[in-house]
Amino acid sequence: MSEAEDFLLVARRAKEAAAGLAPLPRAAKDAALHRIADALTSAAPEIVDANKGDVERARESGTSEYMIDRLSLSESRIAAIADAVRKVAALPDPVGETVRGNVLPNGLELRQVRVPLGVVGIIYEGRPNVTVDAAALCLKSGNAALLRGSSSAHGSNTKLVAVMQDALTETEVPSDAVQLVPGTSRESVKHLMRARGLVDVLIPRGGASLINSVVEESTVPVIETGVGNCAVYVDAAADVDMAVDILLNAKTQRPSVCNAAETFLVHADVADAFVPRALAALRDAGVTVHGDDRIRSYGDDVVAATEDDWHAEYLSLDIAARVVDSLDDAVTHIRAYGSGHTEAIVTASQPAAKRFVALVDSAAVMVNASTRFTDGEEFGFGAEIGISTQKLHARGPMGLPELTSTKYVAVGDGHVRG
Amino acid sequence: MSEAEDFLLVARRAKEAAAGLAPLPRAAKDAALHRIADALTSAAPEIVDANKGDVERARESGTSEYMIDRLSLSESRIAAIADAVRKVAALPDPVGETVRGNVLPNGLELRQVRVPLGVVGIIYEGRPNVTVDAAALCLKSGNAALLRGSSSAHGSNTKLVAVMQDALTETEVPSDAVQLVPGTSRESVKHLMRARGLVDVLIPRGGASLINSVVEESTVPVIETGVGNCAVYVDAAADVDMAVDILLNAKTQRPSVCNAAETFLVHADVADAFVPRALAALRDAGVTVHGDDRIRSYGDDVVAATEDDWHAEYLSLDIAARVVDSLDDAVTHIRAYGSGHTEAIVTASQPAAKRFVALVDSAAVMVNASTRFTDGEEFGFGAEIGISTQKLHARGPMGLPELTSTKYVAVGDGHVRG
C-alpha cells in the first residue's frame, strides 16, 4: 500500500474516532487522560529506550547539543509529561458551553454551543513532548489528533503514540483519536495539507519556513502560530528605569521563544536618557545590538542594522534598535516589519498608551509590561496549543476553547417560516 | 499598468484605509453610513442608468428572466438598499467590546477586545445590492471592503462603488475603505486570492464551484459560505401533522436558498403514516421527489434516486428521500452526504432530539422547526454577510461580530517575568 493510501486510512479512522469522541461527557475524557498519564509513567523505561535510538541517530548526523537536549527524554521528563496530561484533565471542558442563547420573538429557543472542531492536524518540530501535549489538549476538547512530528523524533513519537493508543483501548475514547501521520517524508506532510473534508484544521508549530509552506499549500484551513518579531517601544514619557528592566527582560529572560523582543524603538526625546543605559545593560547580558545611525552614535559596539535586521526573528542574544521621532513612527515601523505577535509600550502617559493600543495591530499589546507575558500559562488558560498570529478564529495564545467550534441549536414546536 | 499592478495598488490602498478606519469611534462610522445611504438615494437615477447597460448586455447574451430580475435595479430597489444601510448604522458596534478580562495573579490587567479583521475580500455573483450590503457591514465593523462582483453587474457595481466613495470623501472614513477589484477577468479573482498579507480574509458567496475554487487556490484565509444540502429527519416519535408542515415549509417556502431542505429521511416505523401524506403535499406543491425503493413503494410518481441525488443542492422544486431504520442511520446519511449547513429533526421524543443534536455535525440543528430559520435576520443578528459552513472562526449565520478578530491588551506597572 502506498503512503498516500496509508494516510487516507489513518485520516478516515481519525474522522470516525472524532465522531465517537465528540459527544462523550467530560468524565469519560478525563478518565482517558488519566489512563494515558498512568500508561506513560509505567512505560517510561521503554519510551526512554525508543528515544535513545533517535538521540543516537541525531548525534551521528552532527546535531547540536541544544537540539539533542530538546529531543532527549528521561524518566523524570516523562513523569513531567504525564503530570501535564493530568493537569489538562483538571481543566474545565470547553465542549457544551452555551456561548449565547435567547428566545426569539417567534418563540424559537436558540442556543450557540461549543462543539469540537473534529480532526485537528498538528505539524511540529523537535521535542517529542509536543506529541503528548497536543494529543491531550485535542482529546480534552473532544478532537481527534493527527500528529506529524519531526522525523528526527520519529522513534520516540511512534512509541509515545503506541502507549497512548494502548491506554485508550481500556476507555470510552476511541484509540484512533490519537494517531501519527504515516511516513516521515516531505510527501507525508502534503497528504495532511490536502486532506480537506477529513481534517478540519491544521496547526503548524515551528519556524517561519514550515509555516509559510503550510499556508501556501494547504487546502485544509490553517491556524498560523509562533513567528514573533516583537518590539518594545520606549515612549517620550517612559520611566527610564522601568524601560530598561522591561527591555532586558523581554530580550534576555528566554531569548529562544517567540514572545522575546527582537527590536526596540525609542522616542528621540528620551534617547539621551535611555539609550546609553539600555546599551550598557544589554552589553552586560551579552546582547549584540543592531542599530540605526542614531543608536550607533551612543555606542561603538552597536552593529549597523540592515533591512534584514528589522525583519529578523533572531531567537538569540541579538536585538535591532532604532530611534523614532514619534509614537506614530514607532507604529509605522511595527506595521512594516512586525509579525503581529506582541508589542510593548513603556510610558507614563495615558493618551500615549491608549493611542499605541489602538493603532498597533498585533495579537497582544503590553503597556508597561514585558512582551514575555504573551503565553497561555501566564494568561491563566492552564494550557496552550500555540500562539496564533493570524486574525481568523483565534489570535494570541490558544487554550482549549480555541480548539472548538460552535453549533446553533434551535428548539421549536412546529415552527415554520411565514 | 497591468491588471496585477492595478490590483496591488488597490489592495495597498485598502490596507492603508483599514488602518485609518480601525480606530474610528462608532459615531464616525454611523455618520459615514448615513452619508452613503443619502448619496445612494440622490444618485438613484444615475445608478438605474448604469444598471440598464448591464441588463441590456445580459438580455443580449440570453440570460434567463430570473437572473435578469436579480440583476435589475429600480429607484425603489435602491431606496430599499439605502434603508438597509441605515439599518446597519443602527446596529451595535462590535469593535471595542471586551470579550473577556480579568486581573492576573501578578496584577497584570488583561482584556481581550474585539478589533476589525482589516481588509475583507468578498467574491459574489449576480445581485448588485450585495455590493452595498457587504460594504456597509464591513465599514460598520471597521473593515475595508475589497469587492469582486459578477462581471455581468460590473457597470452597476462600478457606479455603486463610485457613489459610496464619493460620499465617504465628506466623512472621517477613508474613501479607499470601499473598493472594487480592478478588472472582470478570471485572473482578477486570482490576484485577490493570492494577496496574503494585504487581504485578511476572503468570503466567497455563491455556488459550490466558485467556493471550491477559492478554497483550492487561496492563500488568504477563507470563510466558506452558502452551500446547503439540508435534511429533514422525521423520527419514529414524530407528530405526523407537524412533520408534513415542517417538510413542506423547508422545501417550498423559498426553494432557491441555501437553508431550503434538499432531502428528507423518515424512520421506518412512521413511514406508513408519514410518507403518503408527505408525497401528496409535495405533489400539490409541484415538488418532484427522488426516492429510494422504500419511498417509491408509496408513490408511482417518485423518481428513482441516484447517488447524485443524495449529494444534490437542487435549489429547485426537487427533493431526495429515503426511509431509514433508525435515528443513527439518519445521522450516518447526513454525515455522508450533508454539507454541514442545517438539519432538522421532527420528534416528540426528548432523548431522540438530544441524540440527534449531539451527533449531527452541522452549523445549525433544528428541533421541530423548519431548516429555513438558519438566517441572520431570523436569529436576530440584524444583518448577515453570509452563512458559514466551515468550523473555523465562524459557523452558521455571520453577523457583525463574525467580521471581527480580537486583540489582547495587558496593562502593568513595570511587570517583568521571573
Tab-separated table of N, CA, C and O in Angstrom, chain A residues 292-365:
chain	number	residue	atom	x	y	z
A	292	ASP	N	20.327	51.619	14.145
A	292	ASP	CA	20.417	52.627	13.090
A	292	ASP	C	21.507	53.634	13.493
A	292	ASP	O	22.107	53.525	14.572
A	293	ASP	N	21.754	54.639	12.646
A	293	ASP	CA	22.854	55.568	12.915
A	293	ASP	C	22.685	56.300	14.243
A	293	ASP	O	23.659	56.560	14.939
A	294	ARG	N	21.447	56.633	14.569
A	294	ARG	CA	21.230	57.390	15.791
A	294	ARG	C	21.524	56.539	17.028
A	294	ARG	O	22.062	57.026	18.009
A	295	ILE	N	21.179	55.269	16.980
A	295	ILE	CA	21.527	54.364	18.090
A	295	ILE	C	23.043	54.199	18.148
A	295	ILE	O	23.654	54.235	19.231
A	296	ARG	N	23.675	54.061	16.965
A	296	ARG	CA	25.120	53.820	16.917
A	296	ARG	C	25.907	55.002	17.482
A	296	ARG	O	27.033	54.826	17.955
A	297	SER	N	25.310	56.183	17.452
A	297	SER	CA	26.016	57.352	17.997
A	297	SER	C	26.189	57.243	19.514
A	297	SER	O	26.966	57.956	20.114
A	298	TYR	N	25.461	56.303	20.142
A	298	TYR	CA	25.581	56.120	21.597
A	298	TYR	C	26.541	55.002	21.989
A	298	TYR	O	26.803	54.814	23.175
A	299	GLY	N	27.031	54.227	21.012
A	299	GLY	CA	27.894	53.108	21.411
A	299	GLY	C	28.702	52.570	20.252
A	299	GLY	O	28.162	52.340	19.165
A	300	ASP	N	29.989	52.372	20.464
A	300	ASP	CA	30.881	51.896	19.405
A	300	ASP	C	30.601	50.449	19.013
A	300	ASP	O	30.903	50.025	17.899
A	301	ASP	N	30.063	49.681	19.971
A	301	ASP	CA	29.875	48.254	19.698
A	301	ASP	C	28.512	47.943	19.075
A	301	ASP	O	28.168	46.782	18.917
A	302	VAL	N	27.767	48.973	18.717
A	302	VAL	CA	26.492	48.726	18.041
A	302	VAL	C	26.777	48.443	16.566
A	302	VAL	O	27.433	49.227	15.881
A	303	VAL	N	26.259	47.280	16.102
A	303	VAL	CA	26.435	46.872	14.708
A	303	VAL	C	25.444	47.659	13.844
A	303	VAL	O	24.325	47.938	14.292
A	304	ALA	N	25.861	48.018	12.627
A	304	ALA	CA	24.934	48.747	11.740
A	304	ALA	C	23.783	47.832	11.319
A	304	ALA	O	24.014	46.730	10.815
A	305	ALA	N	22.561	48.277	11.542
A	305	ALA	CA	21.392	47.461	11.182
A	305	ALA	C	21.124	47.538	9.687
A	305	ALA	O	21.279	48.595	9.072
A	306	THR	N	20.750	46.408	9.107
A	306	THR	CA	20.336	46.372	7.696
A	306	THR	C	18.826	46.130	7.672
A	306	THR	O	18.210	45.852	8.709
A	307	GLU	N	18.255	46.207	6.484
A	307	GLU	CA	16.821	45.925	6.322
A	307	GLU	C	16.458	44.553	6.919
A	307	GLU	O	15.405	44.397	7.543
A	308	ASP	N	17.356	43.577	6.758
A	308	ASP	CA	17.107	42.242	7.303
A	308	ASP	C	16.927	42.255	8.812
A	308	ASP	O	16.171	41.456	9.366
A	309	ASP	N	17.674	43.147	9.480
A	309	ASP	CA	17.572	43.185	10.941
A	309	ASP	C	16.176	43.609	11.400
A	309	ASP	O	15.664	43.117	12.400
A	310	TRP	N	15.560	44.536	10.671
A	310	TRP	CA	14.205	44.977	11.090
A	310	TRP	C	13.207	43.837	10.958
A	310	TRP	O	12.230	43.767	11.690
A	311	HIS	N	13.458	42.938	10.021
A	311	HIS	CA	12.555	41.796	9.805
A	311	HIS	C	12.874	40.606	10.717
A	311	HIS	O	12.057	39.698	10.834
A	312	ALA	N	14.083	40.594	11.315
A	312	ALA	CA	14.605	39.353	11.906
A	312	ALA	C	13.847	38.888	13.144
A	312	ALA	O	13.503	39.676	14.017
A	313	GLU	N	13.566	37.573	13.185
A	313	GLU	CA	13.207	36.918	14.428
A	313	GLU	C	14.478	36.183	14.861
A	313	GLU	O	14.692	35.029	14.513
A	314	TYR	N	15.342	36.896	15.622
A	314	TYR	CA	16.668	36.335	15.938
A	314	TYR	C	16.580	35.045	16.758
A	314	TYR	O	17.299	34.103	16.525
A	315	LEU	N	15.747	35.049	17.782
A	315	LEU	CA	15.699	33.944	18.746
A	315	LEU	C	17.077	33.723	19.380
A	315	LEU	O	17.431	32.600	19.752
A	316	SER	N	17.847	34.795	19.483
A	316	SER	CA	19.207	34.711	20.035
A	316	SER	C	19.498	36.025	20.766
A	316	SER	O	18.647	36.910	20.827
A	317	LEU	N	20.704	36.149	21.286
A	317	LEU	CA	21.054	37.369	22.023
A	317	LEU	C	21.431	38.491	21.046
A	317	LEU	O	22.564	39.009	21.062
A	318	ASP	N	20.506	38.855	20.197
A	318	ASP	CA	20.646	39.957	19.242
A	318	ASP	C	19.365	40.768	19.315
A	318	ASP	O	18.293	40.234	19.567
A	319	ILE	N	19.498	42.075	19.057
A	319	ILE	CA	18.299	42.907	19.004
A	319	ILE	C	18.523	44.053	18.023
A	319	ILE	O	19.638	44.578	17.917
A	320	ALA	N	17.479	44.381	17.270
A	320	ALA	CA	17.534	45.532	16.365
A	320	ALA	C	17.041	46.757	17.136
A	320	ALA	O	16.215	46.627	18.039
A	321	ALA	N	17.557	47.949	16.771
A	321	ALA	CA	17.192	49.147	17.549
A	321	ALA	C	17.172	50.375	16.661
A	321	ALA	O	17.993	50.522	15.751
A	322	ARG	N	16.221	51.257	16.940
A	322	ARG	CA	16.050	52.455	16.114
A	322	ARG	C	15.494	53.589	16.976
A	322	ARG	O	14.675	53.360	17.860
A	323	VAL	N	15.964	54.815	16.687
A	323	VAL	CA	15.380	55.997	17.316
A	323	VAL	C	14.255	56.487	16.404
A	323	VAL	O	14.432	56.574	15.188
A	324	VAL	N	13.092	56.783	16.989
A	324	VAL	CA	11.962	57.291	16.196
A	324	VAL	C	11.562	58.668	16.718
A	324	VAL	O	11.806	58.997	17.882
A	325	ASP	N	10.938	59.457	15.848
A	325	ASP	CA	10.602	60.831	16.219
A	325	ASP	C	9.215	60.979	16.822
A	325	ASP	O	8.858	62.061	17.292
A	326	SER	N	8.468	59.914	16.795
A	326	SER	CA	7.115	59.990	17.354
A	326	SER	C	6.576	58.592	17.600
A	326	SER	O	7.097	57.610	17.065
A	327	LEU	N	5.529	58.531	18.414
A	327	LEU	CA	4.829	57.265	18.645
A	327	LEU	C	4.300	56.724	17.312
A	327	LEU	O	4.403	55.521	17.047
A	328	ASP	N	3.756	57.614	16.478
A	328	ASP	CA	3.217	57.147	15.192
A	328	ASP	C	4.303	56.546	14.301
A	328	ASP	O	4.045	55.582	13.562
A	329	ASP	N	5.536	57.093	14.389
A	329	ASP	CA	6.635	56.487	13.621
A	329	ASP	C	6.959	55.085	14.150
A	329	ASP	O	7.313	54.185	13.371
A	330	ALA	N	6.848	54.914	15.455
A	330	ALA	CA	7.065	53.578	16.026
A	330	ALA	C	6.009	52.615	15.484
A	330	ALA	O	6.318	51.486	15.080
A	331	VAL	N	4.761	53.075	15.450
A	331	VAL	CA	3.672	52.240	14.935
A	331	VAL	C	3.915	51.896	13.459
A	331	VAL	O	3.724	50.752	13.037
A	332	THR	N	4.364	52.889	12.692
A	332	THR	CA	4.646	52.652	11.264
A	332	THR	C	5.731	51.580	11.114
A	332	THR	O	5.614	50.676	10.269
A	333	HIS	N	6.793	51.663	11.940
A	333	HIS	CA	7.844	50.644	11.897
A	333	HIS	C	7.255	49.267	12.197
A	333	HIS	O	7.517	48.287	11.485
A	334	ILE	N	6.462	49.192	13.243
A	334	ILE	CA	5.890	47.906	13.659
A	334	ILE	C	4.971	47.350	12.574
A	334	ILE	O	5.007	46.156	12.255
A	335	ARG	N	4.166	48.210	11.971
A	335	ARG	CA	3.270	47.750	10.897
A	335	ARG	C	4.076	47.230	9.702
A	335	ARG	O	3.667	46.283	9.036
A	336	ALA	N	5.229	47.855	9.452
A	336	ALA	CA	6.029	47.466	8.287
A	336	ALA	C	6.801	46.172	8.534
A	336	ALA	O	6.949	45.347	7.640
A	337	TYR	N	7.305	45.978	9.742
A	337	TYR	CA	8.248	44.877	9.974
A	337	TYR	C	7.769	43.818	10.972
A	337	TYR	O	8.305	42.717	11.000
A	338	GLY	N	6.819	44.151	11.832
A	338	GLY	CA	6.415	43.221	12.884
A	338	GLY	C	5.698	42.004	12.333
A	338	GLY	O	5.261	41.988	11.177
A	339	SER	N	5.578	40.978	13.163
A	339	SER	CA	4.889	39.754	12.734
A	339	SER	C	3.493	39.683	13.345
A	339	SER	O	2.819	38.660	13.218
A	340	GLY	N	3.078	40.749	14.032
A	340	GLY	CA	1.723	40.757	14.589
A	340	GLY	C	1.577	39.898	15.825
A	340	GLY	O	0.474	39.466	16.161
A	341	HIS	N	2.666	39.614	16.510
A	341	HIS	CA	2.632	38.779	17.708
A	341	HIS	C	2.387	39.647	18.946
A	341	HIS	O	1.255	39.756	19.427
A	342	THR	N	3.425	40.315	19.450
A	342	THR	CA	3.297	41.119	20.670
A	342	THR	C	4.167	42.358	20.568
A	342	THR	O	5.325	42.267	20.140
A	343	GLU	N	3.609	43.504	20.932
A	343	GLU	CA	4.420	44.720	21.035
A	343	GLU	C	4.158	45.322	22.412
A	343	GLU	O	3.068	45.182	22.959
A	344	ALA	N	5.174	46.008	22.938
A	344	ALA	CA	5.023	46.643	24.249
A	344	ALA	C	5.329	48.129	24.139
A	344	ALA	O	6.195	48.543	23.350
A	345	ILE	N	4.627	48.932	24.925
A	345	ILE	CA	4.962	50.343	25.074
A	345	ILE	C	5.312	50.570	26.543
A	345	ILE	O	4.660	50.006	27.431
A	346	VAL	N	6.382	51.340	26.765
A	346	VAL	CA	6.683	51.783	28.125
A	346	VAL	C	6.410	53.278	28.157
A	346	VAL	O	7.031	54.049	27.405
A	347	THR	N	5.451	53.677	28.971
A	347	THR	CA	5.074	55.098	29.030
A	347	THR	C	4.308	55.395	30.309
A	347	THR	O	3.609	54.517	30.825
A	348	ALA	N	4.467	56.620	30.803
A	348	ALA	CA	3.648	57.073	31.932
A	348	ALA	C	2.458	57.885	31.423
A	348	ALA	O	1.635	58.346	32.208
A	349	SER	N	2.372	58.046	30.107
A	349	SER	CA	1.301	58.861	29.513
A	349	SER	C	0.110	57.995	29.134
A	349	SER	O	0.222	57.090	28.298
A	350	GLN	N	-1.037	58.320	29.714
A	350	GLN	CA	-2.249	57.566	29.395
A	350	GLN	C	-2.661	57.757	27.922
A	350	GLN	O	-2.965	56.774	27.236
A	351	PRO	N	-2.654	59.004	27.405
A	351	PRO	CA	-3.007	59.151	25.981
A	351	PRO	C	-2.065	58.383	25.054
A	351	PRO	O	-2.507	57.802	24.052
A	352	ALA	N	-0.770	58.354	25.377
A	352	ALA	CA	0.175	57.610	24.539
A	352	ALA	C	-0.147	56.117	24.580
A	352	ALA	O	-0.164	55.442	23.546
A	353	ALA	N	-0.418	55.591	25.781
A	353	ALA	CA	-0.750	54.172	25.915
A	353	ALA	C	-2.001	53.852	25.103
A	353	ALA	O	-2.049	52.865	24.364
A	354	LYS	N	-2.999	54.702	25.227
A	354	LYS	CA	-4.281	54.478	24.535
A	354	LYS	C	-4.072	54.482	23.018
A	354	LYS	O	-4.591	53.617	22.308
A	355	ARG	N	-3.264	55.431	22.531
A	355	ARG	CA	-3.049	55.524	21.086
A	355	ARG	C	-2.266	54.315	20.566
A	355	ARG	O	-2.595	53.755	19.520
A	356	PHE	N	-1.235	53.906	21.311
A	356	PHE	CA	-0.431	52.751	20.899
A	356	PHE	C	-1.311	51.493	20.836
A	356	PHE	O	-1.271	50.739	19.854
A	357	VAL	N	-2.121	51.300	21.861
A	357	VAL	CA	-3.005	50.130	21.899
A	357	VAL	C	-3.982	50.157	20.719
A	357	VAL	O	-4.255	49.136	20.089
A	358	ALA	N	-4.494	51.350	20.404
A	358	ALA	CA	-5.482	51.453	19.322
A	358	ALA	C	-4.845	51.214	17.953
A	358	ALA	O	-5.457	50.601	17.081
A	359	LEU	N	-3.617	51.695	17.765
A	359	LEU	CA	-3.021	51.657	16.424
A	359	LEU	C	-2.237	50.392	16.121
A	359	LEU	O	-2.073	50.032	14.955
A	360	VAL	N	-1.705	49.752	17.139
A	360	VAL	CA	-0.883	48.563	16.885
A	360	VAL	C	-1.788	47.366	16.619
A	360	VAL	O	-2.673	47.051	17.411
A	361	ASP	N	-1.563	46.723	15.489
A	361	ASP	CA	-2.421	45.633	15.038
A	361	ASP	C	-1.730	44.294	15.296
A	361	ASP	O	-1.332	43.607	14.365
A	362	SER	N	-1.568	43.951	16.570
A	362	SER	CA	-0.897	42.703	16.927
A	362	SER	C	-1.793	41.882	17.838
A	362	SER	O	-2.763	42.397	18.398
A	363	ALA	N	-1.458	40.596	17.990
A	363	ALA	CA	-2.274	39.712	18.816
A	363	ALA	C	-2.312	40.180	20.264
A	363	ALA	O	-3.327	40.036	20.942
A	364	ALA	N	-1.187	40.754	20.730
A	364	ALA	CA	-1.153	41.246	22.114
A	364	ALA	C	-0.390	42.563	22.170
A	364	ALA	O	0.606	42.740	21.462
A	365	VAL	N	-0.884	43.472	22.978
A	365	VAL	CA	-0.204	44.743	23.210
A	365	VAL	C	-0.018	44.908	24.714
A	365	VAL	O	-0.982	44.805	25.476
